[in-house]
mmCIF file of C-alpha atoms in Angstrom:
data_model
loop_
_atom_site.group_PDB
_atom_site.id
_atom_site.type_symbol
_atom_site.label_atom_id
_atom_site.label_comp_id
_atom_site.label_asym_id
_atom_site.label_seq_id
_atom_site.Cartn_x
_atom_site.Cartn_y
_atom_site.Cartn_z
ATOM 1 C CA UNK A 1 83.013 -25.217 -27.663
ATOM 2 C CA UNK A 2 82.860 -28.034 -29.445
ATOM 3 C CA UNK A 3 80.598 -28.565 -32.449
ATOM 4 C CA UNK A 4 77.589 -30.531 -33.268
ATOM 5 C CA UNK A 5 74.841 -32.369 -31.631
ATOM 6 C CA UNK A 6 75.549 -34.508 -28.217
ATOM 7 C CA UNK A 7 72.849 -36.867 -26.256
ATOM 8 C CA UNK A 8 73.382 -38.244 -22.767
ATOM 9 C CA UNK A 9 71.596 -40.922 -20.489
ATOM 10 C CA UNK A 10 68.701 -39.197 -22.430
ATOM 11 C CA UNK A 11 65.541 -41.047 -21.334
ATOM 12 C CA UNK A 12 62.355 -39.970 -23.227
ATOM 13 C CA UNK A 13 58.551 -41.839 -23.475
ATOM 14 C CA UNK A 14 54.684 -40.050 -23.304
ATOM 15 C CA UNK A 15 52.485 -40.142 -19.600
ATOM 16 C CA UNK A 16 54.680 -43.340 -17.693
ATOM 17 C CA UNK A 17 55.976 -45.114 -20.696
ATOM 18 C CA UNK A 18 59.444 -44.926 -21.621
ATOM 19 C CA UNK A 19 60.432 -44.796 -24.716
ATOM 20 C CA UNK A 20 63.808 -43.756 -24.420
ATOM 21 C CA UNK A 21 65.605 -45.146 -21.788
ATOM 22 C CA UNK A 22 69.061 -43.998 -20.972
ATOM 23 C CA UNK A 23 70.045 -43.255 -24.548
ATOM 24 C CA UNK A 24 73.696 -41.508 -25.125
ATOM 25 C CA UNK A 25 75.106 -40.761 -28.792
ATOM 26 C CA UNK A 26 78.215 -39.447 -30.053
ATOM 27 C CA UNK A 27 78.853 -36.120 -31.590
ATOM 28 C CA UNK A 28 76.947 -35.605 -34.572
ATOM 29 C CA UNK A 29 78.529 -33.363 -36.707
ATOM 30 C CA UNK A 30 77.798 -30.354 -37.363
ATOM 31 C CA UNK A 31 77.065 -29.752 -41.669
ATOM 32 C CA UNK A 32 75.631 -32.802 -42.410
ATOM 33 C CA UNK A 33 72.425 -34.999 -42.937
ATOM 34 C CA UNK A 34 72.326 -37.569 -39.907
ATOM 35 C CA UNK A 35 69.230 -40.355 -41.381
ATOM 36 C CA UNK A 36 67.882 -42.229 -38.228
ATOM 37 C CA UNK A 37 66.586 -45.207 -39.239
ATOM 38 C CA UNK A 38 65.282 -48.824 -37.399
ATOM 39 C CA UNK A 39 61.564 -50.521 -36.889
ATOM 40 C CA UNK A 40 58.601 -48.850 -36.772
ATOM 41 C CA UNK A 41 58.467 -48.220 -32.739
ATOM 42 C CA UNK A 42 62.062 -48.059 -32.253
ATOM 43 C CA UNK A 43 60.969 -44.441 -30.703
ATOM 44 C CA UNK A 44 61.988 -42.397 -33.749
ATOM 45 C CA UNK A 45 59.791 -39.837 -33.499
ATOM 46 C CA UNK A 46 59.778 -39.765 -29.660
ATOM 47 C CA UNK A 47 63.408 -39.010 -29.739
ATOM 48 C CA UNK A 48 62.964 -36.202 -32.570
ATOM 49 C CA UNK A 49 59.878 -34.912 -29.923
ATOM 50 C CA UNK A 50 61.837 -34.860 -27.186
ATOM 51 C CA UNK A 51 65.555 -33.439 -28.752
ATOM 52 C CA UNK A 52 62.620 -30.452 -29.380
ATOM 53 C CA UNK A 53 61.091 -30.129 -25.961
ATOM 54 C CA UNK A 54 57.400 -31.817 -27.075
ATOM 55 C CA UNK A 55 57.780 -34.600 -25.189
ATOM 56 C CA UNK A 56 59.298 -35.113 -21.561
ATOM 57 C CA UNK A 57 62.033 -36.375 -21.406
ATOM 58 C CA UNK A 58 65.524 -36.079 -19.006
ATOM 59 C CA UNK A 59 69.597 -36.171 -19.489
ATOM 60 C CA UNK A 60 71.516 -33.845 -21.148
ATOM 61 C CA UNK A 61 71.404 -32.374 -24.471
ATOM 62 C CA UNK A 62 74.360 -30.115 -25.579
ATOM 63 C CA UNK A 63 74.118 -28.571 -28.889
ATOM 64 C CA UNK A 64 77.581 -26.819 -30.403
ATOM 65 C CA UNK A 65 78.612 -27.026 -26.683
ATOM 66 C CA UNK A 66 76.029 -25.449 -25.520
ATOM 67 C CA UNK A 67 72.589 -27.198 -22.628
ATOM 68 C CA UNK A 68 69.468 -27.207 -24.778
ATOM 69 C CA UNK A 69 66.968 -29.205 -21.690
ATOM 70 C CA UNK A 70 67.971 -26.238 -19.366
ATOM 71 C CA UNK A 71 66.621 -23.088 -21.584
ATOM 72 C CA UNK A 72 62.687 -22.658 -21.316
ATOM 73 C CA UNK A 73 60.856 -24.410 -24.706
ATOM 74 C CA UNK A 74 61.076 -21.191 -26.441
ATOM 75 C CA UNK A 75 64.661 -20.173 -26.054
ATOM 76 C CA UNK A 76 65.359 -23.852 -27.189
ATOM 77 C CA UNK A 77 62.851 -23.551 -30.150
ATOM 78 C CA UNK A 78 65.471 -20.319 -31.360
ATOM 79 C CA UNK A 79 67.313 -23.508 -32.104
ATOM 80 C CA UNK A 80 65.856 -26.377 -33.006
ATOM 81 C CA UNK A 81 63.058 -26.680 -35.206
ATOM 82 C CA UNK A 82 61.183 -30.005 -35.469
ATOM 83 C CA UNK A 83 59.105 -31.068 -38.906
ATOM 84 C CA UNK A 84 56.708 -33.518 -38.140
ATOM 85 C CA UNK A 85 55.447 -36.179 -40.126
ATOM 86 C CA UNK A 86 51.788 -33.611 -41.454
ATOM 87 C CA UNK A 87 50.506 -29.941 -40.674
ATOM 88 C CA UNK A 88 48.180 -29.097 -38.483
ATOM 89 C CA UNK A 89 44.922 -29.598 -40.757
ATOM 90 C CA UNK A 90 42.455 -27.176 -41.009
ATOM 91 C CA UNK A 91 45.299 -23.823 -40.784
ATOM 92 C CA UNK A 92 43.490 -21.551 -43.139
ATOM 93 C CA UNK A 93 46.222 -18.653 -43.763
ATOM 94 C CA UNK A 94 47.819 -18.768 -47.709
ATOM 95 C CA UNK A 95 51.792 -20.367 -47.966
ATOM 96 C CA UNK A 96 53.204 -16.978 -47.895
ATOM 97 C CA UNK A 97 51.592 -16.114 -44.449
ATOM 98 C CA UNK A 98 51.914 -19.514 -42.972
ATOM 99 C CA UNK A 99 55.937 -18.216 -43.696
ATOM 100 C CA UNK A 100 56.212 -15.533 -42.923
ATOM 101 C CA UNK A 101 54.749 -16.474 -39.419
ATOM 102 C CA UNK A 102 56.982 -18.999 -38.478
ATOM 103 C CA UNK A 103 60.167 -17.311 -39.722
ATOM 104 C CA UNK A 104 58.907 -14.121 -37.239
ATOM 105 C CA UNK A 105 57.803 -16.311 -34.730
ATOM 106 C CA UNK A 106 61.987 -17.977 -34.356
ATOM 107 C CA UNK A 107 63.054 -15.110 -32.473
ATOM 108 C CA UNK A 108 65.265 -13.813 -35.342
ATOM 109 C CA UNK A 109 65.153 -11.606 -38.715
ATOM 110 C CA UNK A 110 66.691 -11.528 -41.797
ATOM 111 C CA UNK A 111 68.387 -8.250 -43.780
ATOM 112 C CA UNK A 112 66.487 -9.170 -46.125
ATOM 113 C CA UNK A 113 62.451 -8.368 -46.385
ATOM 114 C CA UNK A 114 61.027 -12.101 -45.307
ATOM 115 C CA UNK A 115 59.273 -12.128 -49.105
ATOM 116 C CA UNK A 116 61.834 -12.021 -50.705
ATOM 117 C CA UNK A 117 63.071 -15.178 -48.206
ATOM 118 C CA UNK A 118 59.947 -16.793 -48.846
ATOM 119 C CA UNK A 119 59.722 -16.545 -52.493
ATOM 120 C CA UNK A 120 63.947 -17.612 -52.855
ATOM 121 C CA UNK A 121 62.867 -20.739 -50.922
ATOM 122 C CA UNK A 122 59.827 -22.274 -52.383
ATOM 123 C CA UNK A 123 61.350 -21.820 -55.515
ATOM 124 C CA UNK A 124 64.555 -23.768 -54.770
ATOM 125 C CA UNK A 125 61.399 -26.113 -53.627
ATOM 126 C CA UNK A 126 59.819 -25.874 -57.048
ATOM 127 C CA UNK A 127 56.628 -25.084 -54.781
ATOM 128 C CA UNK A 128 56.618 -20.981 -55.429
ATOM 129 C CA UNK A 129 52.864 -21.276 -57.963
ATOM 130 C CA UNK A 130 51.623 -22.095 -54.424
ATOM 131 C CA UNK A 131 52.752 -18.824 -52.574
ATOM 132 C CA UNK A 132 48.858 -17.445 -52.560
ATOM 133 C CA UNK A 133 46.954 -20.879 -52.257
ATOM 134 C CA UNK A 134 45.684 -22.142 -48.653
ATOM 135 C CA UNK A 135 47.524 -24.359 -46.722
ATOM 136 C CA UNK A 136 44.115 -26.417 -46.517
ATOM 137 C CA UNK A 137 43.976 -26.490 -50.397
ATOM 138 C CA UNK A 138 46.989 -28.811 -50.881
ATOM 139 C CA UNK A 139 48.043 -32.699 -51.159
ATOM 140 C CA UNK A 140 49.568 -33.874 -48.533
ATOM 141 C CA UNK A 141 53.339 -33.499 -50.693
ATOM 142 C CA UNK A 142 52.104 -30.024 -50.969
ATOM 143 C CA UNK A 143 51.686 -29.372 -47.698
ATOM 144 C CA UNK A 144 54.957 -31.506 -46.644
ATOM 145 C CA UNK A 145 56.981 -29.517 -49.005
ATOM 146 C CA UNK A 146 55.390 -26.042 -47.283
ATOM 147 C CA UNK A 147 57.001 -27.575 -43.698
ATOM 148 C CA UNK A 148 60.188 -27.607 -44.934
ATOM 149 C CA UNK A 149 60.073 -24.359 -46.070
ATOM 150 C CA UNK A 150 58.790 -23.243 -42.872
ATOM 151 C CA UNK A 151 61.317 -25.195 -41.349
ATOM 152 C CA UNK A 152 64.136 -23.864 -43.677
ATOM 153 C CA UNK A 153 63.266 -19.836 -43.096
ATOM 154 C CA UNK A 154 63.757 -20.290 -39.130
ATOM 155 C CA UNK A 155 67.505 -20.868 -40.001
ATOM 156 C CA UNK A 156 67.903 -23.077 -37.123
ATOM 157 C CA UNK A 157 70.655 -24.812 -35.869
ATOM 158 C CA UNK A 158 69.454 -27.893 -34.865
ATOM 159 C CA UNK A 159 66.852 -29.341 -38.205
ATOM 160 C CA UNK A 160 64.605 -32.460 -36.944
ATOM 161 C CA UNK A 161 62.716 -33.841 -39.895
ATOM 162 C CA UNK A 162 60.491 -36.224 -39.580
ATOM 163 C CA UNK A 163 60.074 -38.509 -42.144
ATOM 164 C CA UNK A 164 59.723 -35.473 -44.247
ATOM 165 C CA UNK A 165 59.211 -37.570 -48.448
ATOM 166 C CA UNK A 166 56.558 -39.883 -46.927
ATOM 167 C CA UNK A 167 54.335 -37.879 -49.515
ATOM 168 C CA UNK A 168 56.847 -36.659 -51.769
ATOM 169 C CA UNK A 169 57.270 -38.468 -55.153
ATOM 170 C CA UNK A 170 60.341 -39.360 -56.431
ATOM 171 C CA UNK A 171 61.377 -37.076 -58.329
ATOM 172 C CA UNK A 172 60.789 -34.548 -55.465
ATOM 173 C CA UNK A 173 62.604 -36.979 -52.475
ATOM 174 C CA UNK A 174 65.219 -36.901 -54.785
ATOM 175 C CA UNK A 175 64.735 -32.692 -55.482
ATOM 176 C CA UNK A 176 64.040 -32.275 -51.596
ATOM 177 C CA UNK A 177 67.260 -34.527 -50.046
ATOM 178 C CA UNK A 178 69.506 -32.422 -52.479
ATOM 179 C CA UNK A 179 68.218 -29.382 -50.498
ATOM 180 C CA UNK A 180 68.465 -29.873 -47.550
ATOM 181 C CA UNK A 181 71.734 -30.932 -48.156
ATOM 182 C CA UNK A 182 72.611 -28.193 -49.146
ATOM 183 C CA UNK A 183 71.178 -25.795 -47.500
ATOM 184 C CA UNK A 184 72.616 -28.428 -43.629
ATOM 185 C CA UNK A 185 76.445 -27.660 -45.666
ATOM 186 C CA UNK A 186 76.146 -24.556 -46.236
ATOM 187 C CA UNK A 187 74.346 -23.250 -42.805
ATOM 188 C CA UNK A 188 76.858 -25.403 -40.879
ATOM 189 C CA UNK A 189 73.621 -26.879 -39.302
ATOM 190 C CA UNK A 190 73.169 -29.999 -37.547
ATOM 191 C CA UNK A 191 69.874 -32.315 -39.393
ATOM 192 C CA UNK A 192 68.719 -35.618 -38.583
ATOM 193 C CA UNK A 193 66.205 -37.287 -40.913
ATOM 194 C CA UNK A 194 63.379 -39.668 -40.395
ATOM 195 C CA UNK A 195 63.221 -41.765 -43.120
ATOM 196 C CA UNK A 196 61.744 -45.692 -44.038
ATOM 197 C CA UNK A 197 63.417 -45.739 -47.215
ATOM 198 C CA UNK A 198 67.517 -47.767 -47.183
ATOM 199 C CA UNK A 199 68.733 -46.580 -50.154
ATOM 200 C CA UNK A 200 67.965 -42.875 -49.582
ATOM 201 C CA UNK A 201 70.270 -43.747 -46.549
ATOM 202 C CA UNK A 202 72.740 -45.172 -48.201
ATOM 203 C CA UNK A 203 72.331 -42.926 -51.269
ATOM 204 C CA UNK A 204 72.117 -39.606 -49.313
ATOM 205 C CA UNK A 205 72.991 -39.563 -45.481
ATOM 206 C CA UNK A 206 76.244 -38.481 -44.289
ATOM 207 C CA UNK A 207 75.530 -40.405 -40.426
ATOM 208 C CA UNK A 208 73.075 -43.094 -39.572
ATOM 209 C CA UNK A 209 72.039 -43.690 -36.089
ATOM 210 C CA UNK A 210 69.904 -46.564 -36.560
ATOM 211 C CA UNK A 211 67.345 -47.696 -33.616
ATOM 212 C CA UNK A 212 65.941 -50.949 -31.715
ATOM 213 C CA UNK A 213 63.428 -50.772 -28.970
ATOM 214 C CA UNK A 214 64.353 -47.464 -28.061
ATOM 215 C CA UNK A 215 68.012 -47.867 -28.256
ATOM 216 C CA UNK A 216 71.042 -47.770 -29.685
ATOM 217 C CA UNK A 217 72.122 -50.185 -32.327
ATOM 218 C CA UNK A 218 75.188 -48.811 -34.708
ATOM 219 C CA UNK A 219 76.299 -44.864 -35.843
ATOM 220 C CA UNK A 220 78.514 -44.320 -38.466
ATOM 221 C CA UNK A 221 78.475 -43.914 -41.959
ATOM 222 C CA UNK A 222 76.208 -45.493 -43.983
ATOM 223 C CA UNK A 223 77.749 -48.101 -45.546
ATOM 224 C CA UNK A 224 79.995 -49.689 -41.858
ATOM 225 C CA UNK A 225 75.884 -49.160 -40.298
ATOM 226 C CA UNK A 226 73.604 -50.420 -43.131
ATOM 227 C CA UNK A 227 74.896 -54.073 -43.635
ATOM 228 C CA UNK A 228 73.357 -57.979 -43.441
ATOM 229 C CA UNK A 229 74.070 -58.120 -40.434
ATOM 230 C CA UNK A 230 72.462 -54.870 -38.519
ATOM 231 C CA UNK A 231 69.402 -55.210 -41.220
ATOM 232 C CA UNK A 232 68.750 -58.500 -39.822
ATOM 233 C CA UNK A 233 69.081 -58.305 -36.454
ATOM 234 C CA UNK A 234 66.581 -54.723 -36.338
ATOM 235 C CA UNK A 235 64.673 -55.080 -39.514
ATOM 236 C CA UNK A 236 64.635 -59.349 -39.694
ATOM 237 C CA UNK A 237 65.633 -59.442 -43.490
ATOM 238 C CA UNK A 238 67.885 -60.255 -45.324
ATOM 239 C CA UNK A 239 69.484 -57.924 -47.664
ATOM 240 C CA UNK A 240 72.674 -57.075 -49.436
ATOM 241 C CA UNK A 241 74.720 -53.931 -50.400
ATOM 242 C CA UNK A 242 75.667 -54.192 -53.541
ATOM 243 C CA UNK A 243 76.689 -51.569 -55.868
ATOM 244 C CA UNK A 244 75.116 -50.331 -59.299
ATOM 245 C CA UNK A 245 76.693 -49.900 -62.900
ATOM 246 C CA UNK A 246 77.356 -46.768 -61.431
ATOM 247 C CA UNK A 247 78.644 -47.169 -57.892
ATOM 248 C CA UNK A 248 75.703 -46.428 -55.709
ATOM 249 C CA UNK A 249 75.687 -48.682 -53.064
ATOM 250 C CA UNK A 250 72.197 -49.986 -52.859
ATOM 251 C CA UNK A 251 69.836 -52.797 -49.829
ATOM 252 C CA UNK A 252 68.543 -55.818 -52.282
ATOM 253 C CA UNK A 253 65.571 -57.650 -49.934
ATOM 254 C CA UNK A 254 65.996 -61.423 -50.560
ATOM 255 C CA UNK A 255 63.813 -62.696 -47.723
ATOM 256 C CA UNK A 256 62.857 -62.801 -43.863
ATOM 257 C CA UNK A 257 65.307 -63.892 -41.615
ATOM 258 C CA UNK A 258 62.237 -66.556 -40.967
ATOM 259 C CA UNK A 259 59.766 -66.592 -42.990
ATOM 260 C CA UNK A 260 56.249 -67.055 -41.677
ATOM 261 C CA UNK A 261 54.228 -70.338 -41.560
ATOM 262 C CA UNK A 262 52.018 -71.537 -44.108
#
């Protein structure tokens, strides 16, 4: 049985509008973070939502040797967890309750008492002090961290995170990416994360997919995918990839490929 995620001839969209057409992605490895890059409107969110079964789609999706597209939504949700950019508004539950509900909804029960699982996870995320706060009283960043806890507690085989860092400060961005990487490796799952910050992809990504107009432009190691050529083609910017004094790769943007008329 082959491990990882494979996507073959995948087409998805909304209503009659097709966003992704006949997409094929080579196997994404277990135990590693795959970062999904691309400009606004290129199909990143559509791809994640469709893989989770929330959008209309057709094609083949294989996860650890099992075909997902033919599974009923509830069966697919046992293996695939999708975290949107923001949690639904107006949910009046304690943080602790909301995560226990998410765990039970997964159909998988830990041998440890749910409250112990949840509190351990909240402590790892640095938000144990929010356990008895209501979701509708939290800031955007706090809600994103709770959403991540709800996702991890379900122990998926495929974790899909749509811009999980967008409302977080620099400290939490680094902390959360380190936690996601640790949990991905420990649980040997496939994790796909959408980010807009190229430098986060270079620092934390172990595999990168780059999309444009719903098509796969490049995939592979970050330093092989994120190049001056791909930045110019996909984002329309002049960029350099250089190592800082500590040896970490980083992107420096010098301007636009086509300067706007003044």
